Amino acid sequence: MSIDQTKKSNRLLGNRRFTSDALTTAQEAFTNVLDINANEVYTQAKFIPTGSLPFSGSSQQQSTYTSGSNDILKYYYRQKLTKSNVANDVFFFMFPTGSDSGVTPQLIQDGQQGNFISPKYSVSALANSTTEDATPGYGVKVFKSTSLNSGSLGDGDVISANDYQFDYKTGVLQLESALSSNEYVYMTAYQYVGKTLATDSSIGGGGGTTVTANPGTSGSGQLNTITIDGSSFAIGSGAQLDTFFEQDGNGDVMPTNETNPVGIFYEFDDNNDIQPVA
């Protein structure tokens, strides 16, 4: 059965995953299919190598490429994919591998992987290169075989790129023709594991600033310390919060006239100059 491109496009535009013509649109799972959400925007894409890819062999299965102290890419060598339990023409990239009897395509499975790196991230000279070529690129390499030994796979087991479509975002592989029930599918691919807009704390992701306070004696109306993002500041005798402002004779709030009014973030030095608190 060929892949219905119209159905696929319409479902993706409607934020539904496309897995098989055997399912109706209503049966397909809702998921993120476009790179528009905060957790899908790659903030470290500039660290993805455009050439001289770091991995290409079996000994590097599950290896991670780092830039500085940041994990950027993960390499999967001939990872065994998990088939749909509807038909043998849809396979999912899962880690660890799912059941050999297949998984339902109507749900996002635990362990299902996405965010794979496509050839658009490489230099143009590698646009048609696969992850196992002598000079590797980001194009996935896909195999089919009755063997459970991925090391035994050869050129005769390679599935032509004309016979499948792989969604690099969702990790779903769709074949033009269903395989036999005793055939397995393997794939070599790169996955983005770097930070996203939602997790990159350097640009505001990963949560906000934490502020905690330690009160003094119950009922005293005084704070002993205030902690902002892990840094503690003493607030006690001579440095109460009420020393910032005071009421004048008319009951209006005015800046304080005390000689040590800024005991949280700043203080006076020996020359009576304001300095950051040491």
PDB file of C-alpha atoms in Angstrom:
ATOM      1  CA  MET A   1       0.000   0.000   0.000  1.00  0.00           C
ATOM      2  CA  SER A   2       1.448   3.387  -0.977  1.00  0.00           C
ATOM      3  CA  ILE A   3       1.552   6.288   1.456  1.00  0.00           C
ATOM      4  CA  ASP A   4      -1.304   8.767   0.965  1.00  0.00           C
ATOM      5  CA  GLN A   5       0.548  12.096   0.935  1.00  0.00           C
ATOM      6  CA  THR A   6      -2.646  14.162   1.224  1.00  0.00           C
ATOM      7  CA  LYS A   7      -3.763  12.358   4.374  1.00  0.00           C
ATOM      8  CA  LYS A   8      -0.290  12.630   5.851  1.00  0.00           C
ATOM      9  CA  SER A   9       0.039  16.374   5.212  1.00  0.00           C
ATOM     10  CA  ASN A  10      -3.410  17.157   6.564  1.00  0.00           C
ATOM     11  CA  ARG A  11      -2.845  15.155   9.734  1.00  0.00           C
ATOM     12  CA  LEU A  12       0.537  16.756  10.426  1.00  0.00           C
ATOM     13  CA  LEU A  13      -0.941  20.218   9.916  1.00  0.00           C
ATOM     14  CA  GLY A  14      -3.650  19.246  12.408  1.00  0.00           C
ATOM     15  CA  ASN A  15      -1.047  18.244  15.020  1.00  0.00           C
ATOM     16  CA  ARG A  16      -1.758  14.544  14.565  1.00  0.00           C
ATOM     17  CA  ARG A  17       0.859  11.931  13.842  1.00  0.00           C
ATOM     18  CA  PHE A  18       0.521   9.975  10.583  1.00  0.00           C
ATOM     19  CA  THR A  19       1.379   6.285  10.866  1.00  0.00           C
ATOM     20  CA  SER A  20      -0.852   4.331   8.507  1.00  0.00           C
ATOM     21  CA  ASP A  21      -3.651   4.622   5.970  1.00  0.00           C
ATOM     22  CA  ALA A  22      -5.337   1.845   7.928  1.00  0.00           C
ATOM     23  CA  LEU A  23      -6.192   4.364  10.657  1.00  0.00           C
ATOM     24  CA  THR A  24      -8.623   7.237  10.374  1.00  0.00           C
ATOM     25  CA  THR A  25      -7.593  10.754  11.302  1.00  0.00           C
ATOM     26  CA  ALA A  26      -9.536  10.462  14.570  1.00  0.00           C
ATOM     27  CA  GLN A  27      -7.553   7.361  15.523  1.00  0.00           C
ATOM     28  CA  GLU A  28      -4.149   8.949  15.080  1.00  0.00           C
ATOM     29  CA  ALA A  29      -2.357  10.290  18.167  1.00  0.00           C
ATOM     30  CA  PHE A  30      -2.091  13.994  18.870  1.00  0.00           C
ATOM     31  CA  THR A  31       1.539  15.089  19.230  1.00  0.00           C
ATOM     32  CA  ASN A  32       3.975  17.902  18.450  1.00  0.00           C
ATOM     33  CA  VAL A  33       4.801  17.634  14.758  1.00  0.00           C
ATOM     34  CA  LEU A  34       6.309  21.058  14.015  1.00  0.00           C
ATOM     35  CA  ASP A  35       9.354  22.751  15.594  1.00  0.00           C
ATOM     36  CA  ILE A  36       7.383  25.583  17.135  1.00  0.00           C
ATOM     37  CA  ASN A  37       7.017  24.722  20.834  1.00  0.00           C
ATOM     38  CA  ALA A  38       9.553  25.769  23.456  1.00  0.00           C
ATOM     39  CA  ASN A  39      10.655  22.203  24.123  1.00  0.00           C
ATOM     40  CA  GLU A  40      11.221  21.663  20.397  1.00  0.00           C
ATOM     41  CA  VAL A  41      13.315  24.752  19.619  1.00  0.00           C
ATOM     42  CA  TYR A  42      16.977  23.753  19.589  1.00  0.00           C
ATOM     43  CA  THR A  43      18.938  26.510  21.336  1.00  0.00           C
ATOM     44  CA  GLN A  44      22.254  24.690  20.802  1.00  0.00           C
ATOM     45  CA  ALA A  45      21.818  23.905  17.116  1.00  0.00           C
ATOM     46  CA  LYS A  46      24.944  25.943  16.376  1.00  0.00           C
ATOM     47  CA  PHE A  47      26.988  23.176  18.039  1.00  0.00           C
ATOM     48  CA  ILE A  48      25.696  20.463  15.667  1.00  0.00           C
ATOM     49  CA  PRO A  49      28.623  19.509  13.389  1.00  0.00           C
ATOM     50  CA  THR A  50      27.920  20.300   9.741  1.00  0.00           C
ATOM     51  CA  GLY A  51      30.784  18.081   8.554  1.00  0.00           C
ATOM     52  CA  SER A  52      33.339  15.612   9.944  1.00  0.00           C
ATOM     53  CA  LEU A  53      30.651  13.758  11.894  1.00  0.00           C
ATOM     54  CA  PRO A  54      32.096  12.130  15.023  1.00  0.00           C
ATOM     55  CA  PHE A  55      30.683   8.556  14.875  1.00  0.00           C
ATOM     56  CA  SER A  56      30.207   5.873  12.245  1.00  0.00           C
ATOM     57  CA  GLY A  57      30.688   2.363  13.673  1.00  0.00           C
ATOM     58  CA  SER A  58      29.261  -0.372  15.888  1.00  0.00           C
ATOM     59  CA  SER A  59      31.677   0.336  18.740  1.00  0.00           C
ATOM     60  CA  GLN A  60      30.169   3.810  19.080  1.00  0.00           C
ATOM     61  CA  GLN A  61      26.579   2.701  19.665  1.00  0.00           C
ATOM     62  CA  GLN A  62      24.925   5.081  22.161  1.00  0.00           C
ATOM     63  CA  SER A  63      27.930   7.435  22.069  1.00  0.00           C
ATOM     64  CA  THR A  64      27.290  11.100  22.845  1.00  0.00           C
ATOM     65  CA  TYR A  65      28.923  14.055  21.114  1.00  0.00           C
ATOM     66  CA  THR A  66      29.599  16.995  23.417  1.00  0.00           C
ATOM     67  CA  SER A  67      30.571  20.610  22.887  1.00  0.00           C
ATOM     68  CA  GLY A  68      32.225  22.080  25.947  1.00  0.00           C
ATOM     69  CA  SER A  69      30.268  20.543  28.819  1.00  0.00           C
ATOM     70  CA  ASN A  70      27.049  20.212  26.810  1.00  0.00           C
ATOM     71  CA  ASP A  71      25.633  16.992  25.320  1.00  0.00           C
ATOM     72  CA  ILE A  72      24.565  17.733  21.742  1.00  0.00           C
ATOM     73  CA  LEU A  73      24.140  14.498  19.745  1.00  0.00           C
ATOM     74  CA  LYS A  74      23.523  10.816  20.483  1.00  0.00           C
ATOM     75  CA  TYR A  75      24.502   8.135  17.986  1.00  0.00           C
ATOM     76  CA  TYR A  76      22.470   4.969  17.441  1.00  0.00           C
ATOM     77  CA  TYR A  77      24.099   2.201  15.407  1.00  0.00           C
ATOM     78  CA  ARG A  78      21.632  -0.227  13.807  1.00  0.00           C
ATOM     79  CA  GLN A  79      19.041   0.219  16.505  1.00  0.00           C
ATOM     80  CA  LYS A  80      16.269  -2.381  16.152  1.00  0.00           C
ATOM     81  CA  LEU A  81      12.965  -0.615  15.522  1.00  0.00           C
ATOM     82  CA  THR A  82       9.557  -1.624  16.905  1.00  0.00           C
ATOM     83  CA  LYS A  83       6.716  -2.353  14.513  1.00  0.00           C
ATOM     84  CA  SER A  84       3.114  -1.222  14.696  1.00  0.00           C
ATOM     85  CA  ASN A  85       0.666  -3.921  15.732  1.00  0.00           C
ATOM     86  CA  VAL A  86      -1.675  -2.827  12.926  1.00  0.00           C
ATOM     87  CA  ALA A  87       0.546  -3.728   9.965  1.00  0.00           C
ATOM     88  CA  ASN A  88       4.205  -4.397   9.185  1.00  0.00           C
ATOM     89  CA  ASP A  89       4.635  -1.183   7.209  1.00  0.00           C
ATOM     90  CA  VAL A  90       5.070   1.202  10.166  1.00  0.00           C
ATOM     91  CA  PHE A  91       7.958   1.099  12.630  1.00  0.00           C
ATOM     92  CA  PHE A  92       8.866   3.234  15.643  1.00  0.00           C
ATOM     93  CA  PHE A  93      12.290   4.245  16.899  1.00  0.00           C
ATOM     94  CA  MET A  94      12.195   3.191  20.551  1.00  0.00           C
ATOM     95  CA  PHE A  95      14.854   2.799  23.225  1.00  0.00           C
ATOM     96  CA  PRO A  96      14.799   0.297  24.689  1.00  0.00           C
ATOM     97  CA  THR A  97      13.211  -1.690  21.857  1.00  0.00           C
ATOM     98  CA  GLY A  98       9.534  -2.511  22.301  1.00  0.00           C
ATOM     99  CA  SER A  99       7.740  -5.827  21.980  1.00  0.00           C
ATOM    100  CA  ASP A 100       8.354  -7.972  18.866  1.00  0.00           C
ATOM    101  CA  SER A 101       4.585  -8.361  18.608  1.00  0.00           C
ATOM    102  CA  GLY A 102       4.332  -4.610  18.008  1.00  0.00           C
ATOM    103  CA  VAL A 103       2.881  -1.589  19.789  1.00  0.00           C
ATOM    104  CA  THR A 104      -0.277   0.367  19.142  1.00  0.00           C
ATOM    105  CA  PRO A 105       0.232   3.371  16.864  1.00  0.00           C
ATOM    106  CA  GLN A 106      -2.582   5.243  18.589  1.00  0.00           C
ATOM    107  CA  LEU A 107      -0.456   6.163  21.624  1.00  0.00           C
ATOM    108  CA  ILE A 108       2.954   7.754  22.156  1.00  0.00           C
ATOM    109  CA  GLN A 109       4.913   4.869  23.656  1.00  0.00           C
ATOM    110  CA  ASP A 110       7.247   5.074  26.654  1.00  0.00           C
ATOM    111  CA  GLY A 111      10.759   5.065  25.279  1.00  0.00           C
ATOM    112  CA  GLN A 112       9.768   6.370  21.863  1.00  0.00           C
ATOM    113  CA  GLN A 113      12.525   8.612  20.547  1.00  0.00           C
ATOM    114  CA  GLY A 114      12.310  11.739  18.404  1.00  0.00           C
ATOM    115  CA  ASN A 115      14.349  14.831  17.490  1.00  0.00           C
ATOM    116  CA  PHE A 116      16.627  13.083  15.007  1.00  0.00           C
ATOM    117  CA  ILE A 117      19.124  15.109  12.993  1.00  0.00           C
ATOM    118  CA  SER A 118      18.302  15.325   9.296  1.00  0.00           C
ATOM    119  CA  PRO A 119      20.620  16.178   6.381  1.00  0.00           C
ATOM    120  CA  LYS A 120      19.484  19.806   6.528  1.00  0.00           C
ATOM    121  CA  TYR A 121      22.042  20.294   9.324  1.00  0.00           C
ATOM    122  CA  SER A 122      25.017  19.215   7.188  1.00  0.00           C
ATOM    123  CA  VAL A 123      27.016  20.913   4.473  1.00  0.00           C
ATOM    124  CA  SER A 124      25.528  20.430   1.012  1.00  0.00           C
ATOM    125  CA  ALA A 125      28.266  17.971   0.030  1.00  0.00           C
ATOM    126  CA  LEU A 126      26.837  15.508   2.595  1.00  0.00           C
ATOM    127  CA  ALA A 127      23.169  16.022   1.688  1.00  0.00           C
ATOM    128  CA  ASN A 128      22.901  12.533   0.173  1.00  0.00           C
ATOM    129  CA  SER A 129      25.258  10.761   2.591  1.00  0.00           C
ATOM    130  CA  THR A 130      23.995   8.288   5.170  1.00  0.00           C
ATOM    131  CA  THR A 131      25.150   7.700   8.707  1.00  0.00           C
ATOM    132  CA  GLU A 132      27.219   4.676   7.642  1.00  0.00           C
ATOM    133  CA  ASP A 133      28.914   6.038   4.527  1.00  0.00           C
ATOM    134  CA  ALA A 134      32.710   6.295   4.394  1.00  0.00           C
ATOM    135  CA  THR A 135      32.217  10.028   4.873  1.00  0.00           C
ATOM    136  CA  PRO A 136      29.039   9.928   6.936  1.00  0.00           C
ATOM    137  CA  GLY A 137      26.161  12.354   6.762  1.00  0.00           C
ATOM    138  CA  TYR A 138      22.893  12.635   8.683  1.00  0.00           C
ATOM    139  CA  GLY A 139      20.700  10.640   6.320  1.00  0.00           C
ATOM    140  CA  VAL A 140      19.460   7.568   8.194  1.00  0.00           C
ATOM    141  CA  LYS A 141      20.481   4.116   6.953  1.00  0.00           C
ATOM    142  CA  VAL A 142      17.726   1.503   7.164  1.00  0.00           C
ATOM    143  CA  PHE A 143      17.984  -2.288   6.961  1.00  0.00           C
ATOM    144  CA  LYS A 144      15.555  -5.209   6.920  1.00  0.00           C
ATOM    145  CA  SER A 145      16.457  -8.776   7.801  1.00  0.00           C
ATOM    146  CA  THR A 146      15.203 -11.963   9.416  1.00  0.00           C
ATOM    147  CA  SER A 147      18.348 -11.953  11.574  1.00  0.00           C
ATOM    148  CA  LEU A 148      18.493 -10.698  15.146  1.00  0.00           C
ATOM    149  CA  ASN A 149      22.225 -10.090  14.737  1.00  0.00           C
ATOM    150  CA  SER A 150      22.630  -6.529  13.473  1.00  0.00           C
ATOM    151  CA  GLY A 151      26.314  -7.164  12.878  1.00  0.00           C
ATOM    152  CA  SER A 152      25.451  -9.623  10.102  1.00  0.00           C
ATOM    153  CA  LEU A 153      23.664  -7.031   7.977  1.00  0.00           C
ATOM    154  CA  GLY A 154      25.106  -6.249   4.569  1.00  0.00           C
ATOM    155  CA  ASP A 155      24.421  -4.141   1.502  1.00  0.00           C
ATOM    156  CA  GLY A 156      21.776  -6.610   0.373  1.00  0.00           C
ATOM    157  CA  ASP A 157      19.727  -5.827   3.486  1.00  0.00           C
ATOM    158  CA  VAL A 158      19.603  -2.072   2.909  1.00  0.00           C
ATOM    159  CA  ILE A 159      16.159  -0.587   2.230  1.00  0.00           C
ATOM    160  CA  SER A 160      16.325   1.998  -0.551  1.00  0.00           C
ATOM    161  CA  ALA A 161      15.436   5.550   0.433  1.00  0.00           C
ATOM    162  CA  ASN A 162      12.835   5.390  -2.357  1.00  0.00           C
ATOM    163  CA  ASP A 163      10.935   2.721  -0.436  1.00  0.00           C
ATOM    164  CA  TYR A 164      10.357   4.478   2.881  1.00  0.00           C
ATOM    165  CA  GLN A 165       9.771   7.806   4.570  1.00  0.00           C
ATOM    166  CA  PHE A 166      11.269   8.651   7.940  1.00  0.00           C
ATOM    167  CA  ASP A 167       9.897  11.449  10.104  1.00  0.00           C
ATOM    168  CA  TYR A 168      13.012  12.844  11.785  1.00  0.00           C
ATOM    169  CA  LYS A 169      10.888  14.734  14.289  1.00  0.00           C
ATOM    170  CA  THR A 170       8.680  11.932  15.598  1.00  0.00           C
ATOM    171  CA  GLY A 171      10.862   8.895  14.891  1.00  0.00           C
ATOM    172  CA  VAL A 172       8.216   7.137  12.767  1.00  0.00           C
ATOM    173  CA  LEU A 173       9.319   5.046   9.763  1.00  0.00           C
ATOM    174  CA  GLN A 174       6.748   4.299   7.040  1.00  0.00           C
ATOM    175  CA  LEU A 175       7.459   1.703   4.352  1.00  0.00           C
ATOM    176  CA  GLU A 176       5.905   1.723   0.905  1.00  0.00           C
ATOM    177  CA  SER A 177       5.261  -2.033   1.209  1.00  0.00           C
ATOM    178  CA  ALA A 178       4.627  -4.150   4.301  1.00  0.00           C
ATOM    179  CA  LEU A 179       7.332  -6.575   5.380  1.00  0.00           C
ATOM    180  CA  SER A 180       6.944 -10.245   6.192  1.00  0.00           C
ATOM    181  CA  SER A 181       6.051 -11.010   9.799  1.00  0.00           C
ATOM    182  CA  ASN A 182       9.510 -12.513  10.463  1.00  0.00           C
ATOM    183  CA  GLU A 183      11.486  -9.517   9.188  1.00  0.00           C
ATOM    184  CA  TYR A 184      13.074  -6.938  11.486  1.00  0.00           C
ATOM    185  CA  VAL A 185      14.084  -3.335  10.759  1.00  0.00           C
ATOM    186  CA  TYR A 186      17.266  -1.615  11.945  1.00  0.00           C
ATOM    187  CA  MET A 187      18.378   2.003  11.677  1.00  0.00           C
ATOM    188  CA  THR A 188      21.542   4.047  12.192  1.00  0.00           C
ATOM    189  CA  ALA A 189      20.811   7.664  13.120  1.00  0.00           C
ATOM    190  CA  TYR A 190      21.881  10.777  15.027  1.00  0.00           C
ATOM    191  CA  GLN A 191      19.588  12.331  17.644  1.00  0.00           C
ATOM    192  CA  TYR A 192      19.644  15.856  19.072  1.00  0.00           C
ATOM    193  CA  VAL A 193      19.989  15.749  22.874  1.00  0.00           C
ATOM    194  CA  GLY A 194      21.039  19.347  23.461  1.00  0.00           C
ATOM    195  CA  LYS A 195      19.119  22.054  25.256  1.00  0.00           C
ATOM    196  CA  THR A 196      15.855  23.565  24.082  1.00  0.00           C
ATOM    197  CA  LEU A 197      14.101  26.848  24.715  1.00  0.00           C
ATOM    198  CA  ALA A 198      12.278  25.172  27.594  1.00  0.00           C
ATOM    199  CA  THR A 199      15.404  23.774  29.302  1.00  0.00           C
ATOM    200  CA  ASP A 200      18.164  26.282  28.539  1.00  0.00           C
ATOM    201  CA  SER A 201      18.593  28.241  31.774  1.00  0.00           C
ATOM    202  CA  SER A 202      21.043  30.648  30.115  1.00  0.00           C
ATOM    203  CA  ILE A 203      18.131  32.234  28.238  1.00  0.00           C
ATOM    204  CA  GLY A 204      15.451  31.886  30.886  1.00  0.00           C
ATOM    205  CA  GLY A 205      14.367  28.286  30.420  1.00  0.00           C
ATOM    206  CA  GLY A 206      14.384  25.528  33.014  1.00  0.00           C
ATOM    207  CA  GLY A 207      12.390  27.352  35.695  1.00  0.00           C
ATOM    208  CA  GLY A 208      12.477  30.739  37.393  1.00  0.00           C
ATOM    209  CA  THR A 209      14.386  32.270  40.282  1.00  0.00           C
ATOM    210  CA  THR A 210      13.825  30.627  43.663  1.00  0.00           C
ATOM    211  CA  VAL A 211      13.354  32.917  46.657  1.00  0.00           C
ATOM    212  CA  THR A 212      13.041  31.601  50.216  1.00  0.00           C
ATOM    213  CA  ALA A 213      13.007  33.382  53.557  1.00  0.00           C
ATOM    214  CA  ASN A 214      13.840  32.357  57.104  1.00  0.00           C
ATOM    215  CA  PRO A 215      11.676  34.164  59.683  1.00  0.00           C
ATOM    216  CA  GLY A 216      12.950  35.180  63.068  1.00  0.00           C
ATOM    217  CA  THR A 217      11.084  34.830  66.338  1.00  0.00           C
ATOM    218  CA  SER A 218       7.432  34.037  65.802  1.00  0.00           C
ATOM    219  CA  GLY A 219       5.352  37.187  65.837  1.00  0.00           C
ATOM    220  CA  SER A 220       8.340  39.504  65.677  1.00  0.00           C
ATOM    221  CA  GLY A 221       7.630  40.616  62.084  1.00  0.00           C
ATOM    222  CA  GLN A 222      11.307  40.207  61.266  1.00  0.00           C
ATOM    223  CA  LEU A 223      13.240  38.094  58.740  1.00  0.00           C
ATOM    224  CA  ASN A 224      16.615  36.641  59.636  1.00  0.00           C
ATOM    225  CA  THR A 225      17.722  35.665  56.095  1.00  0.00           C
ATOM    226  CA  ILE A 226      16.446  35.781  52.556  1.00  0.00           C
ATOM    227  CA  THR A 227      17.845  33.373  49.902  1.00  0.00           C
ATOM    228  CA  ILE A 228      17.707  34.277  46.224  1.00  0.00           C
ATOM    229  CA  ASP A 229      18.778  31.584  43.721  1.00  0.00           C
ATOM    230  CA  GLY A 230      21.032  29.913  46.267  1.00  0.00           C
ATOM    231  CA  SER A 231      22.674  33.091  47.644  1.00  0.00           C
ATOM    232  CA  SER A 232      21.713  33.959  51.238  1.00  0.00           C
ATOM    233  CA  PHE A 233      21.555  37.481  52.589  1.00  0.00           C
ATOM    234  CA  ALA A 234      21.418  38.252  56.311  1.00  0.00           C
ATOM    235  CA  ILE A 235      18.509  40.374  57.495  1.00  0.00           C
ATOM    236  CA  GLY A 236      18.714  40.953  61.168  1.00  0.00           C
ATOM    237  CA  SER A 237      19.639  43.546  63.748  1.00  0.00           C
ATOM    238  CA  GLY A 238      20.654  46.702  61.932  1.00  0.00           C
ATOM    239  CA  ALA A 239      19.540  45.368  58.557  1.00  0.00           C
ATOM    240  CA  GLN A 240      15.768  44.905  58.758  1.00  0.00           C
ATOM    241  CA  LEU A 241      13.672  45.329  55.635  1.00  0.00           C
ATOM    242  CA  ASP A 242      11.919  48.287  57.274  1.00  0.00           C
ATOM    243  CA  THR A 243      15.157  50.304  57.125  1.00  0.00           C
ATOM    244  CA  PHE A 244      14.578  50.961  53.419  1.00  0.00           C
ATOM    245  CA  PHE A 245      11.563  53.209  54.058  1.00  0.00           C
ATOM    246  CA  GLU A 246       9.919  54.935  56.993  1.00  0.00           C
ATOM    247  CA  GLN A 247       6.936  57.119  57.715  1.00  0.00           C
ATOM    248  CA  ASP A 248       7.375  60.843  58.140  1.00  0.00           C
ATOM    249  CA  GLY A 249       5.414  63.012  60.560  1.00  0.00           C
ATOM    250  CA  ASN A 250       2.413  63.069  58.239  1.00  0.00           C
ATOM    251  CA  GLY A 251       2.263  59.292  57.962  1.00  0.00           C
ATOM    252  CA  ASP A 252       3.654  59.262  54.405  1.00  0.00           C
ATOM    253  CA  VAL A 253       6.206  56.640  53.344  1.00  0.00           C
ATOM    254  CA  MET A 254       9.602  58.228  52.700  1.00  0.00           C
ATOM    255  CA  PRO A 255      13.141  56.905  52.112  1.00  0.00           C
ATOM    256  CA  THR A 256      14.770  56.190  55.463  1.00  0.00           C
ATOM    257  CA  ASN A 257      17.185  58.639  57.042  1.00  0.00           C
ATOM    258  CA  GLU A 258      19.030  55.936  58.982  1.00  0.00           C
ATOM    259  CA  THR A 259      22.773  55.694  58.471  1.00  0.00           C
ATOM    260  CA  ASN A 260      22.693  51.998  57.436  1.00  0.00           C
ATOM    261  CA  PRO A 261      19.562  51.582  55.334  1.00  0.00           C
ATOM    262  CA  VAL A 262      20.733  49.043  52.734  1.00  0.00           C
ATOM    263  CA  GLY A 263      21.860  45.961  54.596  1.00  0.00           C
ATOM    264  CA  ILE A 264      20.707  43.310  52.081  1.00  0.00           C
ATOM    265  CA  PHE A 265      22.470  44.036  48.818  1.00  0.00           C
ATOM    266  CA  TYR A 266      24.691  47.032  49.692  1.00  0.00           C
ATOM    267  CA  GLU A 267      26.444  48.441  52.753  1.00  0.00           C
ATOM    268  CA  PHE A 268      28.610  51.404  53.756  1.00  0.00           C
ATOM    269  CA  ASP A 269      32.382  50.933  53.885  1.00  0.00           C
ATOM    270  CA  ASP A 270      34.773  52.690  56.295  1.00  0.00           C
ATOM    271  CA  ASN A 271      34.671  55.799  54.100  1.00  0.00           C
ATOM    272  CA  ASN A 272      30.857  55.840  54.239  1.00  0.00           C
ATOM    273  CA  ASP A 273      30.660  54.843  50.546  1.00  0.00           C
ATOM    274  CA  ILE A 274      28.030  52.358  49.380  1.00  0.00           C
ATOM    275  CA  GLN A 275      29.523  48.998  48.335  1.00  0.00           C
ATOM    276  CA  PRO A 276      28.027  45.567  47.481  1.00  0.00           C
ATOM    277  CA  VAL A 277      27.631  43.389  50.566  1.00  0.00           C
ATOM    278  CA  ALA A 278      30.721  41.200  50.934  1.00  0.00           C
TER     279      ALA A 278
END
